[in-house]
C-alpha positions as semicolon CSV with decimal commas, in nm:
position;residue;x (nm);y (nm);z (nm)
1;X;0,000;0,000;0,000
2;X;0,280;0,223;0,103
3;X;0,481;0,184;-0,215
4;X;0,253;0,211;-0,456
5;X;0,107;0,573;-0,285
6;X;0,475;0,682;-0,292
7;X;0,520;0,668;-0,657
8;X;0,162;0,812;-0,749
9;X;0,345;1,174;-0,745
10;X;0,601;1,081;-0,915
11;X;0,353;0,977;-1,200
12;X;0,180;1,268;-1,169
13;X;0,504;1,434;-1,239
14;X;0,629;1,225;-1,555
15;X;0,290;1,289;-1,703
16;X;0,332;1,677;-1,607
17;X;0,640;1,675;-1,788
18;X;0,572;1,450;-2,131
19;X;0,283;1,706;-2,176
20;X;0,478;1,989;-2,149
21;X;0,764;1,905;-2,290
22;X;0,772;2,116;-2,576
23;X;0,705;2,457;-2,362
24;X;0,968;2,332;-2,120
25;X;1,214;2,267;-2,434
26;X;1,120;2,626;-2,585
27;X;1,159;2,802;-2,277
28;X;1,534;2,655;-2,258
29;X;1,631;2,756;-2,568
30;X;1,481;3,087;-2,552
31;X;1,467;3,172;-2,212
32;X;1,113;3,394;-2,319
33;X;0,814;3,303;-2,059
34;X;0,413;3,350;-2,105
35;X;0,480;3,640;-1,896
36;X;0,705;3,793;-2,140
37;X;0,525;3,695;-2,416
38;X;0,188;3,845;-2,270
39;X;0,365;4,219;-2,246
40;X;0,464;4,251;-2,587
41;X;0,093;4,137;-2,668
42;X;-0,020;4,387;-2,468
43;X;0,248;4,606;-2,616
44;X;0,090;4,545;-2,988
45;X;-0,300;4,605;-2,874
46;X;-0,171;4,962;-2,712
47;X;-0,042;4,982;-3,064
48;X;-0,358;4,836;-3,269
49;X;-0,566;5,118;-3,036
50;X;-0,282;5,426;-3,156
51;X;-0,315;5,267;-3,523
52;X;-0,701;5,361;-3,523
53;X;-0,780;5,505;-3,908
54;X;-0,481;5,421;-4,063
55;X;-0,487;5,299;-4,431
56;X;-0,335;4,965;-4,407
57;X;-0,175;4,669;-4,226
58;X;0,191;4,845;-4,321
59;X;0,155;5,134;-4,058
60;X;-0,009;4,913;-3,801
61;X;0,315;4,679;-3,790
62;X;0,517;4,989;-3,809
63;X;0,343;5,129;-3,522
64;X;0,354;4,764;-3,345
65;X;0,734;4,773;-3,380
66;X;0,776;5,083;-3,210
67;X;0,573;5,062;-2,929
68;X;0,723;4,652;-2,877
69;X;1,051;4,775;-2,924
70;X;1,018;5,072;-2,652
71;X;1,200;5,243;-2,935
72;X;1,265;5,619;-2,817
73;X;1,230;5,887;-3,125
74;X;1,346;6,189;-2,902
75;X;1,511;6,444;-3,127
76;X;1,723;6,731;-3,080
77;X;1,534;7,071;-3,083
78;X;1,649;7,288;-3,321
79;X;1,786;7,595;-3,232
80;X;1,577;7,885;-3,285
């Protein structure tokens, strides 16, 4: 009785594993996590909202790209 209780989590754990396997494989070669993954999602909808009324897909992905990329368009001001 004692034995086979003993290996029940164990089991539980094997099966855990096999079906995860390929998340736990692609997280080790990419070291990116759901949590990770879920910002720059969130990054692109902030993006999809800003992209409201432009004229096609290209400008969306543009605008996706910059807001993912926390990409910083500060320019000098020009000197008056």
């Amino acid at each position: 009785m004692g034995g086979s209780q003993s290996a029940c989590p164990f089991r539980r754990l094997s099966k855990a594993i096999q079906e995860h396997l390929g998340g736990i494989i692609a997280f080790l070669r990419s070291r990116i996590t759901n949590g990770t993954i879920e910002a720059i999602q969130g990054r692109i909808q902030l993006a999809k909202r800003m992209a409201r009324g432009f004229r096609s897909f290209r400008y969306l992905r543009i605008a996706a790209f910059l807001k993912a990329g926390k990409l910083r368009l500060d320019l000098p001001a020009l000197p008056t």
